[in-house]
């Protein structure tokens, strides 16, 4: 639809942080990379707006040592919607504020070179508890969708006998996978970790919230992460949880639906309240949200890394 | 009880930030100070502990331009409890971590020179909306006890017709004061803003959470603040809410129970989850929590500033 | 699809109670009837079933003095689903139990002669509080979706100054109508009165639950009623609330979306838990629920009674 | 305190149903009685009242085939509080309504001859599912504190593999006993089954609510019962749950704190909303609630029946 393309405006957003050029020289990380792949991630939002409304969106791929944003574009229609990019409010993310009082279409596309930091399970399992610094303490306390304050007894009852941080977080991931049914439509935007624990059903967001809440109840700093995901069926934004272990944030996906090495990280924070794809103030109603993620190079087949013996390390 | 005093250990904590010596020269602030007063704040916690437990406490007076900590002590019994002071995890606060596997007593005492920044209502009422930066955006989204995502319709219905940030936040404070009954024991540690809105009763914590949640629902960054309070009957820790207006954080106390110029700030954050006096992990049960605040200088009478025509500005 | 029609089985259900032949002789009631009309009500349910499941359905028109079921049929597909009609578990309703372990289609159709008991507002407004007997006391206490125990302060705050039962219940209906937005999709099956009070949006079910809960909090026995409704756009089952006043149950519809004299009562009870169209145990997922209601006599136009000056009296 | 005794008024309440004289002739029941005992049950309520208030109380011992009320008295102070006894609103119970606008003291005492119907486990374990009649269907649906609608997946996941009603209900009792900690003060009047499931702590009320909710989620009719309990430490009212199996209601006590043959039944209903010791409307605040239960015959020692091999059958 060329007319629409002309009517939209391409925003030259502030570039994401450049990749660390010298990174490959660091022997520890070099050892842990199994491969790199270029992925194309797209997101499209369509909102009916009937008055002055403000949107905060988390759609942009983060630039991190493991993830280099080669190209990206954000198109708005109508093109005169005010726009302001901000660093993340909480956690990491390239929060963008948009103001509109008419129907709004947003589309984002990025080409991202991903070289995920995957480690052998045996290595991660030996890491000690993370030292408690400012950045980690922020992730110890309950948040909107992760009422860890309610879950102390249950968490210690089920997982307190395990000794290491990785054993506890891994057992939480496995328990969620075994006990919570993945049911699209089985939850809603207000569903929290406690509701998921009761109802035993949810989607990736709910699985991640429950993982975060159970870890925090065990005094393990835990955060919620979102991103585009290759190989997810049906295509959608994905969410997982990350736990501070040793000097790292270790990723856990209790849904086991997306290969850990096919993720394009968009944001992380205390929970979905910090990293929502869209937070809208005012009279706006979502009509469509569509996401996709696939390899950028024609003919290249995405071969997920075996998940059983590798662990994904999240951005520091 | 000298025996106990000997058994405890006085921790020389890292000093709070020194007061800005040149502050008095700044004409804008000098104009807004009405007076300075030295206050003594004390807190005493007593916990039954039946196994390894970790405590995070927010008891220490903050050092800020308006609040200089002249002397302070933290005593633990038993004295060998491990202790570690950290900057606040979220917001501001001097979060302290303590580990103990036996019954624990904590007592804190500070002498604080307070020179609150009080402004005329007319001045604050004219301030525009705060620009949205990183520090403020963190306070726009829902949190554990402030489910602003549920309150959009109600907030716009009741307060959306008002035009300025101060008018909206002030009307929220007044509405809470008029509609929520102050009932000690009428809420519990899990009570959130939505529950308070339904039950129409609570304590300072609940009043502040509701204020925060309603402001955020209106797209006004809002945070929760706690501190010692002179003149509170019965003596207790106090809580209020603060809203980003213009270049400042403006304090609102919907309980109207404590003079705004008799507060010793301890912490602020997204809600009580970030600033809890105590967050305990493990088998610990509170037996007693006692707080007090009074003028340090014998014979000096605390005369609260008239609250109707002055507005307290929070720490930046 | 004739094959399907042949495959279904028509169940000759126990007849609803015969109309009271002598009713017209009672002067009080005769005076209050404005007109009678024959209505056709239909309901169609379609469930995907993947294992042994049991359904309890409330689809049948009640037979009452004001409502005579002239003809009705319930068709099931597959026809061998076990079926058992029971009087209502709570309140009134012709609860039917169905067992199936394959996909299930249910269709109901009835022709009902309705002669609603409509009274002038002035008459009802003068009725005193209902005496508390067994039947009414059942409707004083909180239930699944009507947490009246949480609403005492708010209810007395807003409506306690009004003196008569009708004034209080009428003010509750008007307050709900004015403050809660009718938003299809704005609530879900777990939404309760307190959630609706907070979110300020819902559908007929939520409006009725909130009305019930607020009345009970004021010590007024109140129940939830459902039925087919002429003139509802889009066509759906409808719900309203009824309050014990004097010797009667008085109907209130806070949505004001359906004419009170075009209703075909299906059930009433403590709330939607007692009167749910379908309560399913086991692996069943709803695919479609469709309802309709229109005048039975061709060419006859449905002219709603003016609602402002008439009050509908519910079945005793 | 004679003065007070004189000031109170003894209400000659309607007698509870007389014991079935011919009962002992029925061979089936005679076989199952192990012994009879006379118990004294007392309850004392003290309320601060600051305006017109209405109380509904469930304090009276029920008269049932297994439980004969030999003597009882209810004393009110002030004595002119209006009083009205009613049959239970829901379930069974001798609901009493009291109106007062000044401080109110209520004391109840009864001597009750109990001959509990205890059956061997092997007998009950063989009973089939209860046929679904009106009386049982009332107990299939969710209620205020038993949100069985939320618990379907969890209940089938944990208990669905068991085949008989007794096996399922017994496994639910055992699971609650093993997984929920009995913690006085660990819950509050608004705590529901789902909250208890999450928090893993509560008192007898919470244990019973969770048992009821899990049974209903499995399509087993279940009700909540309360009464005085011999041997409970500290003395208090007790609560347990009952499940329709075969032709009976079978009692289960997940707390295992009170001997099943030392109970004096007061009420049963859908949950604590139907059977609350006190439901107060208006400005009333509880100051004291004290209960006791002990053998009436001096020198007679209460010897609880072994609970592992006997099952208590509730009133039909």
Coordinates of C-alpha atoms in Angstrom, one line a residue, chain A:
Chain A
X1 CA 0.0 0.0 0.0
X2 CA 2.3 2.8 -1.2
X3 CA -0.1 5.6 -0.2
X4 CA 0.2 4.5 3.3
X5 CA 4.0 4.2 3.1
X6 CA 4.2 7.7 1.8
X7 CA 2.0 9.0 4.5
X8 CA 4.0 7.5 7.3
X9 CA 7.2 9.1 8.6
X10 CA 10.4 7.2 9.2
X11 CA 11.8 8.2 12.5
X12 CA 15.6 8.2 12.7
X13 CA 15.7 7.0 16.3
X14 CA 18.7 7.3 18.4
X15 CA 20.9 4.4 17.6
X16 CA 21.1 1.5 20.0
X17 CA 24.5 1.2 21.7
X18 CA 27.1 0.0 19.3
X19 CA 28.3 -3.5 19.7
X20 CA 31.5 -4.0 21.7
X21 CA 34.1 -4.3 19.0
X22 CA 36.6 -6.0 21.2
X23 CA 34.2 -8.5 22.5
X24 CA 35.3 -11.4 20.4
X25 CA 38.7 -11.1 22.0
X26 CA 37.5 -11.9 25.4
X27 CA 38.3 -15.6 25.8
X28 CA 35.6 -16.5 28.2
X29 CA 32.7 -15.3 26.1
X30 CA 34.2 -16.5 22.8
X31 CA 34.2 -20.0 24.2
X32 CA 30.5 -19.8 25.0
X33 CA 29.2 -18.6 21.6
X34 CA 28.0 -21.4 19.4
X35 CA 26.9 -19.4 16.5
X36 CA 25.6 -16.0 15.3
X37 CA 22.5 -15.4 13.1
X38 CA 20.8 -12.4 11.6
X39 CA 17.2 -12.2 12.4
X40 CA 14.4 -10.0 11.1
X41 CA 11.9 -8.9 13.8
X42 CA 8.7 -7.0 13.0
X43 CA 5.8 -5.7 15.1
X44 CA 2.6 -3.9 14.0
X45 CA 0.1 -2.3 16.3
X46 CA -3.2 -0.8 15.3
X47 CA -5.2 1.2 17.7
X48 CA -8.6 2.9 17.6
X49 CA -8.3 6.2 19.3
X50 CA -11.2 8.5 20.1
X51 CA -9.5 11.3 22.0
X52 CA -6.2 12.5 23.3
X53 CA -4.2 9.4 24.2
X54 CA -0.6 8.7 25.2
X55 CA 1.1 5.5 24.4
X56 CA 4.3 4.1 25.8
X57 CA 5.7 1.3 23.7
X58 CA 8.4 -1.3 24.1
X59 CA 9.0 -2.5 20.5
X60 CA 12.6 -1.8 19.8
X61 CA 15.3 -4.4 19.8
X62 CA 17.9 -3.7 22.4
X63 CA 21.5 -3.2 21.4
X64 CA 23.6 -5.4 23.7
X65 CA 26.9 -7.3 23.4
X66 CA 25.0 -10.3 22.2
X67 CA 22.6 -8.5 19.9
X68 CA 23.6 -5.9 17.3
X69 CA 20.8 -3.9 15.7
X70 CA 21.9 -3.5 12.1
X71 CA 18.9 -1.7 10.7
X72 CA 15.6 -0.6 12.1
X73 CA 12.7 1.6 11.3
X74 CA 9.6 2.7 13.2
X75 CA 6.7 4.0 11.1
X76 CA 3.7 5.9 12.5
X77 CA 0.5 6.6 10.8
X78 CA -0.5 9.4 11.0
X79 CA 3.0 10.6 10.7
X80 CA 2.6 13.7 12.9
X81 CA 2.1 11.7 16.1
X82 CA 4.6 13.2 18.6
X83 CA 7.3 10.8 19.5
X84 CA 10.0 10.7 22.1
X85 CA 12.4 7.9 22.8
X86 CA 13.5 7.3 26.4
X87 CA 15.8 4.9 28.1
X88 CA 13.8 2.4 30.0
X89 CA 12.0 3.5 33.1
X90 CA 12.8 0.3 34.9
X91 CA 15.2 -2.4 33.9
X92 CA 16.3 -2.0 30.2
X93 CA 14.2 -1.1 27.2
X94 CA 13.9 1.6 24.7
X95 CA 10.6 3.0 25.9
X96 CA 9.0 5.3 23.3
X97 CA 6.2 7.8 24.1
X98 CA 3.7 8.6 21.4
X99 CA 0.8 11.0 21.6
X100 CA -2.2 10.8 19.2
X101 CA -5.9 11.7 19.2
X102 CA -6.8 9.8 16.1
X103 CA -6.5 6.2 15.1
X104 CA -2.9 5.1 15.2
X105 CA -0.8 2.5 13.4
X106 CA 2.7 1.7 14.4
X107 CA 5.0 -0.6 12.6
X108 CA 8.5 -1.6 13.5
X109 CA 11.1 -3.6 11.7
X110 CA 14.6 -4.5 12.6
X111 CA 17.5 -6.6 11.4
X112 CA 19.4 -7.9 14.3
X113 CA 22.7 -9.9 14.5
X114 CA 22.4 -12.2 17.4
X115 CA 25.2 -14.1 19.0
X116 CA 23.6 -15.5 22.1
X117 CA 25.8 -16.3 25.1
X118 CA 25.0 -20.0 25.7
X119 CA 26.8 -21.9 28.5
X120 CA 26.9 -25.5 29.4
X121 CA 24.5 -26.4 32.2
X122 CA 27.4 -27.8 34.3
X123 CA 29.1 -24.4 34.3
X124 CA 26.1 -22.4 35.4
X125 CA 25.0 -25.0 37.9
X126 CA 28.3 -24.4 39.8
X127 CA 27.8 -20.6 40.1
X128 CA 27.2 -19.3 43.6
X129 CA 24.5 -16.9 44.8
X130 CA 24.8 -13.5 43.2
X131 CA 26.2 -10.8 45.4
X132 CA 23.5 -8.3 46.3
X133 CA 24.2 -5.0 44.7
X134 CA 21.9 -2.1 43.7
X135 CA 21.0 -3.6 40.3
X136 CA 20.0 -6.9 41.8
X137 CA 18.3 -5.8 44.9
X138 CA 15.8 -4.0 42.7
X139 CA 14.6 -7.4 41.6
X140 CA 14.0 -9.0 45.0
X141 CA 10.8 -7.3 46.0
X142 CA 7.2 -8.0 44.9
X143 CA 5.8 -6.1 41.9
X144 CA 2.5 -5.6 40.1
X145 CA 2.2 -9.1 38.6
X146 CA 4.6 -11.0 40.8
X147 CA 3.3 -11.1 44.4
X148 CA 6.3 -12.9 45.8
X149 CA 5.2 -11.6 49.3
X150 CA 2.3 -14.1 49.1
X151 CA 4.4 -17.1 48.0
X152 CA 7.1 -17.6 50.7
X153 CA 5.6 -20.7 52.3
X154 CA 4.9 -22.4 49.0
X155 CA 8.3 -21.6 47.5
X156 CA 10.3 -22.8 50.5
X157 CA 8.0 -25.9 50.8
X158 CA 8.6 -26.9 47.2
X159 CA 12.1 -25.7 46.4
X160 CA 13.8 -24.8 49.7
X161 CA 15.5 -28.1 50.0
X162 CA 17.5 -27.5 46.8
X163 CA 20.9 -26.0 47.5
X164 CA 22.2 -23.9 44.7
X165 CA 20.6 -21.0 42.9
X166 CA 20.6 -22.8 39.6
X167 CA 19.0 -25.9 41.1
X168 CA 16.2 -23.8 42.6
X169 CA 15.5 -21.7 39.5
X170 CA 15.7 -24.7 37.3
X171 CA 13.3 -26.7 39.5
X172 CA 10.9 -23.7 39.4
X173 CA 11.1 -23.7 35.6
X174 CA 10.5 -27.4 35.5
X175 CA 7.6 -27.3 38.0
X176 CA 5.9 -24.6 36.0
X177 CA 6.3 -26.4 32.8
X178 CA 4.9 -29.6 34.3
X179 CA 2.0 -28.0 36.2
X180 CA 0.8 -25.0 34.2
X181 CA -1.1 -25.6 31.0
X182 CA -0.2 -23.4 28.1
X183 CA -3.7 -22.1 27.1
X184 CA -4.0 -19.1 24.8
X185 CA -6.9 -17.0 26.0
X186 CA -6.7 -18.6 29.4
X187 CA -5.6 -15.4 31.1
X188 CA -6.0 -11.6 30.7
X189 CA -4.1 -8.4 31.1
X190 CA -4.7 -8.4 34.8
X191 CA -3.6 -11.9 35.5
X192 CA -0.9 -12.2 38.1
X193 CA 1.5 -14.9 39.3
X194 CA -0.9 -15.9 42.1
X195 CA -3.8 -16.2 39.8
X196 CA -1.8 -18.4 37.4
X197 CA -0.7 -20.6 40.3
X198 CA -4.4 -21.1 41.2
X199 CA -5.8 -21.5 37.7
X200 CA -2.9 -23.6 36.4
X201 CA -3.1 -22.1 32.9
X202 CA -1.7 -19.2 31.0
X203 CA 0.5 -17.9 28.3
X204 CA 4.2 -17.1 28.2
X205 CA 3.6 -13.9 30.2
X206 CA 2.0 -15.8 33.0
X207 CA 4.7 -18.5 33.0
X208 CA 7.3 -15.9 33.3
X209 CA 5.5 -14.0 36.0
X210 CA 5.2 -17.1 38.1
X211 CA 8.8 -17.9 37.7
X212 CA 9.8 -14.5 38.7
X213 CA 7.6 -14.5 41.8
X214 CA 8.7 -17.9 43.0
X215 CA 12.4 -17.0 42.7
X216 CA 12.0 -13.7 44.5
X217 CA 10.1 -15.6 47.3
X218 CA 13.3 -17.6 47.7
X219 CA 15.4 -14.5 48.0
X220 CA 16.7 -14.9 44.4
X221 CA 16.7 -11.6 42.4
X222 CA 14.5 -12.3 39.3
X223 CA 13.3 -10.2 36.4
X224 CA 10.9 -10.5 33.4
X225 CA 12.2 -10.3 29.9
X226 CA 10.4 -9.9 26.5
X227 CA 11.4 -10.2 22.9
X228 CA 10.7 -11.4 19.4
X229 CA 11.1 -15.1 19.1
X230 CA 12.0 -17.2 16.1
X231 CA 10.1 -20.5 15.8
X232 CA 7.2 -19.5 18.1
X233 CA 3.9 -20.9 16.8
X234 CA 1.7 -19.0 16.3
X235 CA 4.1 -16.0 16.0
X236 CA 3.9 -13.6 18.9
X237 CA 6.0 -11.6 21.3
X238 CA 7.6 -13.9 23.8
X239 CA 8.4 -13.6 27.5
X240 CA 10.7 -15.5 29.9
X241 CA 12.3 -15.0 33.3
X242 CA 15.9 -14.3 34.3
X243 CA 17.6 -15.0 37.6
X244 CA 20.7 -13.4 39.1
X245 CA 23.2 -16.3 39.6
X246 CA 26.9 -15.7 40.1
X247 CA 27.8 -12.6 38.1
X248 CA 25.1 -13.2 35.5
X249 CA 21.4 -13.1 34.7
X250 CA 20.4 -16.6 33.6
X251 CA 17.4 -17.0 31.3
X252 CA 14.7 -19.6 31.9
X253 CA 11.7 -20.3 29.7
X254 CA 9.1 -22.4 31.4
X255 CA 7.0 -22.6 28.3
X256 CA 9.8 -24.4 26.3
X257 CA 8.1 -23.0 23.2
X258 CA 10.8 -20.9 21.8
X259 CA 14.5 -21.8 21.1
X260 CA 16.6 -19.8 23.5
X261 CA 19.0 -18.8 20.7
X262 CA 16.3 -17.4 18.5
X263 CA 15.3 -14.5 20.8
X264 CA 15.6 -10.8 20.0
X265 CA 15.5 -9.0 23.4
X266 CA 13.3 -6.0 23.6
X267 CA 13.2 -5.2 27.3
X268 CA 13.5 -6.5 30.8
X269 CA 12.1 -5.2 34.1
X270 CA 10.3 -6.1 37.2
X271 CA 7.4 -7.6 35.3
X272 CA 5.0 -6.9 32.4
X273 CA 4.1 -3.5 33.9
X274 CA 7.7 -2.3 33.2
X275 CA 8.0 -3.9 29.8
X276 CA 4.5 -3.8 28.3
X277 CA 4.5 -3.7 24.5
X278 CA 2.0 -0.9 24.9
X279 CA 0.8 1.1 27.9
X280 CA -2.0 3.4 26.8
X281 CA -3.5 6.3 28.7
X282 CA -6.7 7.7 27.4
X283 CA -9.5 6.4 25.0
X284 CA -7.6 3.9 22.9
X285 CA -8.6 0.4 22.1
X286 CA -6.3 -2.2 20.5
X287 CA -7.5 -3.6 17.2
X288 CA -4.5 -5.6 16.1
X289 CA -1.1 -6.5 17.4
X290 CA 1.0 -8.7 15.1
X291 CA 4.6 -9.8 15.5
X292 CA 7.0 -11.9 13.6
X293 CA 10.6 -13.1 13.7
X294 CA 12.6 -15.1 11.1
X295 CA 16.1 -15.5 9.7
X296 CA 17.3 -12.6 7.6
X297 CA 19.3 -14.6 5.1
X298 CA 17.3 -16.3 2.4
X299 CA 17.7 -20.0 2.4
X300 CA 19.2 -20.1 5.8
X301 CA 17.4 -22.5 8.0
X302 CA 17.0 -21.7 11.7
X303 CA 18.4 -24.6 13.7
X304 CA 17.7 -24.1 17.3
X305 CA 20.5 -25.0 19.8
X306 CA 19.7 -28.0 21.9
X307 CA 18.1 -26.6 25.0
X308 CA 18.8 -29.4 27.3
X309 CA 22.4 -28.9 27.7
X310 CA 22.8 -25.2 27.2
X311 CA 21.8 -22.2 29.2
X312 CA 21.2 -18.7 27.9
X313 CA 22.9 -15.8 29.7
X314 CA 20.9 -12.6 29.6
X315 CA 22.3 -9.1 29.1
X316 CA 24.1 -7.8 32.2

